[in-house]
Structures are given as C-alpha cells and as structure tokens.
Coordinates of C-alpha atoms in Angstrom, one line a residue:
X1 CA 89.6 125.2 87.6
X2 CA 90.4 123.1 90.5
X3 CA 90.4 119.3 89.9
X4 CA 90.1 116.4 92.1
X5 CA 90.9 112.7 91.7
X6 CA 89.5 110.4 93.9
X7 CA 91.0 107.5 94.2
X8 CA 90.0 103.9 95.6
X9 CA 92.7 101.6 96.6
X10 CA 94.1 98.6 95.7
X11 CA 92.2 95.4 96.0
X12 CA 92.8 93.0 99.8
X13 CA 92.0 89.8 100.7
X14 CA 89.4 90.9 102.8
X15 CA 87.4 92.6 99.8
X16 CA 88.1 89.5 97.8
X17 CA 86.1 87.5 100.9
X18 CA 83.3 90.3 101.6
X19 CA 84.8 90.8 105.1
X20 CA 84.1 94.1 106.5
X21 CA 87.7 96.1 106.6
X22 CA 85.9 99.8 108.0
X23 CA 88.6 101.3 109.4
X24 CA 91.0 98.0 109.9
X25 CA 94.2 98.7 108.7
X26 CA 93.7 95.7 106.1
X27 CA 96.5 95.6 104.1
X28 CA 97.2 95.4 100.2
X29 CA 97.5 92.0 98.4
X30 CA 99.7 91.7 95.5
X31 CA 96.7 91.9 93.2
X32 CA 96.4 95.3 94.6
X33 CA 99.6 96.0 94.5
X34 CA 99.4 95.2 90.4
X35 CA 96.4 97.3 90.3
X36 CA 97.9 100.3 91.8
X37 CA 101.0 100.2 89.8
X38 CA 98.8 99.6 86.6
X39 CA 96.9 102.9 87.3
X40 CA 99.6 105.2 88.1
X41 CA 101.1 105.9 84.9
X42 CA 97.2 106.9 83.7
X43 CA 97.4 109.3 87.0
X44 CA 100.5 110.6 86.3
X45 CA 99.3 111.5 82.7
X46 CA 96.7 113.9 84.2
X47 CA 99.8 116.0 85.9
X48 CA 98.8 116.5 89.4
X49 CA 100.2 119.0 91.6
X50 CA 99.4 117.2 94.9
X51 CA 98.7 113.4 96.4
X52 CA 96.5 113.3 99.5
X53 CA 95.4 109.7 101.1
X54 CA 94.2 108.2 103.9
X55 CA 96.2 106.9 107.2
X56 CA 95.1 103.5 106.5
X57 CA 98.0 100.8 104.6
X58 CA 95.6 99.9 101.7
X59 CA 95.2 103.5 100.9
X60 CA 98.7 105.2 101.9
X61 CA 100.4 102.3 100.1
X62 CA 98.3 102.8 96.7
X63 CA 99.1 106.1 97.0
X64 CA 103.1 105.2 97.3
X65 CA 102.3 103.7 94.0
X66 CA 101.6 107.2 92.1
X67 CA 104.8 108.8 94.2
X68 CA 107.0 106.5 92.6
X69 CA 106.3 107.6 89.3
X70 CA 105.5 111.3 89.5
X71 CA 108.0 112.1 92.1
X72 CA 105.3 113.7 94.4
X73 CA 105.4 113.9 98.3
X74 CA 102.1 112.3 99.7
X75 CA 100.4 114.1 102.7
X76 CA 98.0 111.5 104.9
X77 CA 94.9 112.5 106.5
X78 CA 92.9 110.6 108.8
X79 CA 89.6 112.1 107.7
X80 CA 89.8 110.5 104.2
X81 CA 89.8 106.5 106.0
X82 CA 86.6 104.3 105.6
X83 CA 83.7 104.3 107.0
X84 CA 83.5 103.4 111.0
X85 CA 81.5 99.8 111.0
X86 CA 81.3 99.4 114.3
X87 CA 80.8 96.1 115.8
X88 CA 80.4 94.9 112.2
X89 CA 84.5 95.3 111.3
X90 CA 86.5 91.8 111.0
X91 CA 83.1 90.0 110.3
X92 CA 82.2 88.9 106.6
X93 CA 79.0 89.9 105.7
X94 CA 77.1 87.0 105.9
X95 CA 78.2 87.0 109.5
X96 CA 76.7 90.5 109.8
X97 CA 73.2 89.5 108.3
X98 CA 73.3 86.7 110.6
X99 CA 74.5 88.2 114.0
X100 CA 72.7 91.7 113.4
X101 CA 69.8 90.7 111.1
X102 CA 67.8 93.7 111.5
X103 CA 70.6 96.3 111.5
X104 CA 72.0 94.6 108.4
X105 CA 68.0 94.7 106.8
X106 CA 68.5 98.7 107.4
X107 CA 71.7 99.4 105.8
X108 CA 70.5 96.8 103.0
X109 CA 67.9 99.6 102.4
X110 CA 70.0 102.5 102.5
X111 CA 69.1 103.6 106.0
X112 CA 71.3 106.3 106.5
X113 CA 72.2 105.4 110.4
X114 CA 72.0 101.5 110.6
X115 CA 72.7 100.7 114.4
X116 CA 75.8 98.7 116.0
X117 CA 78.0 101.6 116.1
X118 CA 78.6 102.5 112.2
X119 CA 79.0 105.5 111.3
X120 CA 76.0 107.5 109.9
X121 CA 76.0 108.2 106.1
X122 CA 75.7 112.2 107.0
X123 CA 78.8 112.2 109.3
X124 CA 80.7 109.7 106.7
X125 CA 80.0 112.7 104.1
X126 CA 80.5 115.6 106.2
X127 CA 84.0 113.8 107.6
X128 CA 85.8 112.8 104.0
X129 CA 84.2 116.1 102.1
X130 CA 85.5 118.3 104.5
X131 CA 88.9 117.0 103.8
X132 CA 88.0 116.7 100.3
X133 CA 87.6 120.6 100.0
X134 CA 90.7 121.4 102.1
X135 CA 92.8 119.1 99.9
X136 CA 91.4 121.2 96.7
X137 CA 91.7 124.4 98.6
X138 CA 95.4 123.2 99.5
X139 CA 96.1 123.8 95.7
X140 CA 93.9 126.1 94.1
X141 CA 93.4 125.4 90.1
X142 CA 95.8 122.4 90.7
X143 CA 94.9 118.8 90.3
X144 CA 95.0 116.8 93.8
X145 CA 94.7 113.1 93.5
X146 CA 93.2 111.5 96.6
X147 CA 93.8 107.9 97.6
X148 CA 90.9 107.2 99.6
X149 CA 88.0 104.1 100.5
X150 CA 85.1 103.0 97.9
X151 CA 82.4 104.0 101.1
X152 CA 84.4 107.5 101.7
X153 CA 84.8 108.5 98.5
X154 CA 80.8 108.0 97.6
X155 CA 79.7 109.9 100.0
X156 CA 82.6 112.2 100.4
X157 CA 81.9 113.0 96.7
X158 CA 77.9 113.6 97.4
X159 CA 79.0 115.7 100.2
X160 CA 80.4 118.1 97.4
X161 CA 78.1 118.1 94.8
X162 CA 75.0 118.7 97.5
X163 CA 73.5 115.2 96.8
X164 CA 71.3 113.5 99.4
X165 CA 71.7 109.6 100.3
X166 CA 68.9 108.9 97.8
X167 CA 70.6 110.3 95.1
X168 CA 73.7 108.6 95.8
X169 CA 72.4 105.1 96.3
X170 CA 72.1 105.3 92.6
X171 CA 75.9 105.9 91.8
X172 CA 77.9 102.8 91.5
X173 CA 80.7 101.5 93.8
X174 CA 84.1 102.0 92.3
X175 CA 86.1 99.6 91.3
X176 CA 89.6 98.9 93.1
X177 CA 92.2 101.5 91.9
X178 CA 89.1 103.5 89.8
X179 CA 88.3 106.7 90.7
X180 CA 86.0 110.0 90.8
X181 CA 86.8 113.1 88.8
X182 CA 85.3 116.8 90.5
X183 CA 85.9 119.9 88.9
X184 CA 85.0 123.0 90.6
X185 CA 85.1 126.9 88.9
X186 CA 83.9 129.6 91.0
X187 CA 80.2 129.9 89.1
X188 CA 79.3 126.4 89.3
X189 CA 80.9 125.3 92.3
X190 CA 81.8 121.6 92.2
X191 CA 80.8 119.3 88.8
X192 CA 81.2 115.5 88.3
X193 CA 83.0 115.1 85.4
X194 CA 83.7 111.4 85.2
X195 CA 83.3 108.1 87.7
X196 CA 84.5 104.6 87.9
X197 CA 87.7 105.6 85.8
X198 CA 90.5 103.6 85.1
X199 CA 91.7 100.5 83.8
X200 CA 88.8 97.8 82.8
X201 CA 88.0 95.8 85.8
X202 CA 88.3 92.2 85.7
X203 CA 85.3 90.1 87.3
X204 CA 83.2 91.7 89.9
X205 CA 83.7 94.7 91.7
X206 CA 84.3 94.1 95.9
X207 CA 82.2 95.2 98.1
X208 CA 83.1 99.2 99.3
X209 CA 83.2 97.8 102.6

C-alpha cells in the first residue's frame, strides 16, 4: 500500500498578517522554522522512502527540515506550489475585499473560478494531483512525504479521492507544518486516512493563502 504525506509548510509573516503569498516566494519565519523542526522527528517516525516539495522557499526549506533528520535527498516540483492569485498576490485580504469586492464575494462563496487572474479550483486540483500521483507512483508501496501549500494540498488531495469543490469546502485548512495522510491499494484506489496531523496548534490557524 502506497502512502502519502502531505505536508503544509512552516508558518511566514505573511500568513501571520493574512497577506496573500500565492505563488510569492514568501519565505519562512523563525516560528516556522521551529515548527518545521518540531514535526520532523514525528515524520521521520513514519519511515518514508521519498521527500517531494514544492519550488517555493517556505515549502523547499520545511522540507530541508525532514532531510536533516532522515538523511533523505529532496526532489522539487513546481506543480506542487500554491495556488496562482493573480492580481490578488502581495495584497492582505482586506485589501482584496476592498479593491476587488465582487471577485472577493465569489471566492468567499466557494466559486470555483473567482476572476482577477486566480487560478480556478479545477486546474489548482488537476495541477498538484497530478504531481501527487507521480510522486506515489515514483515509489510504489513506499511512503512519500510531500512538502506542499495549505490551498494545494486541499484540492490536490480532492483531486485524488474524486471529491468535487462542494465536498471539499467542508474539509478544514491545515495547520502550518500539519498534514494529510492518502493511502492507496489497488481495490480501493486512494483513501484518506487522517488530516490536520501533527503537533497541537497554538492559536488560530493562517489563512491557506
């Protein structure tokens, strides 16, 4: 039985201020630095064969985290970064709802394809599932722990298990440094088998933005 990890990264100052990162190459601060560090060990206990993450710092540099401790190379993908905002990225969100009222009112609703250049939800799944599966296909019956974006890894994850945008809006955001667990056998194709892992969570959770 394959098993994948999916893995949020480390909390940034931008999360901290509700500031749209998208695919900004936002940096980790030292809080997520701790975080990542804190989390490894509890990764490393589940033996993976393989580390996959992003291109983006906050992501890559989580990921760096894990190497340290199991050894592991790390392979980066592009597919696996956030979500495209669009004319939204740099801008905290009460910017957004100010400057782009209406768009903002749509993705506030779960509108799949919001306007000002963000990425659709459907090409969001379809980019970071696709490179979900090859990462599992990359090590058959192996564990594969993915270092990826809150945004991403939703719908990357739905994208998977065959669940619409509907279904999804009912899954909570992960935390910083929590993750998704997927198991797939070859009679029930992929399962979820555990979300928002990890370490408790102190105060709210940022925005997957």
């Amino acid at each position: 039985m394959t098993r994948l990890i999916v893995w949020r990264h480390g909390n940034t100052d931008w999360n901290a201020v509700n500031r749209v990162q998208g695919q900004l190459d936002v940096p980790l601060n030292d809080l997520g630095r701790e975080q990542a560090a804190a989390a490894a060990p509890l990764l490393a206990a589940l033996r993976p064969d393989a580390i996959v993450a992003s291109d983006l710092s906050r992501a890559a540099d989580t990921a760096a985290a894990l190497v340290a401790v199991t050894g592991l190379p790390v392979r980066t993908d592009p597919r696996l970064r956030e979500r495209f905002y669009g004319q939204w990225q740099g801008l905290t969100m009460t910017e957004v709802a100010q400057r782009f009222p209406v768009e903002h009112t749509r993705w506030r609703a779960g509108e799949p394809d919001p306007g000002c250049e963000v990425e659709s939800l459907d090409e969001l799944g379809k980019r970071v599932g696709t490179a979900l599966q090859d990462a599992a296909d990359a090590t058959p019956g192996g564990t594969v722990v993915v270092a990826t974006h809150g945004g991403g890894a939703r719908q990357g994850c739905g994208y998977l298990l065959g669940w619409d945008s509907l279904v999804l809006r009912a899954v909570g955001s992960l935390n910083n440094c929590h993750w998704t667990e997927l198991r797939h056998d070859e009679v029930r194709g992929w399962q979820l088998r555990g979300h928002n892992v990890g370490l408790i969570a102190q105060g709210p959770t940022p925005a997957a933005i």
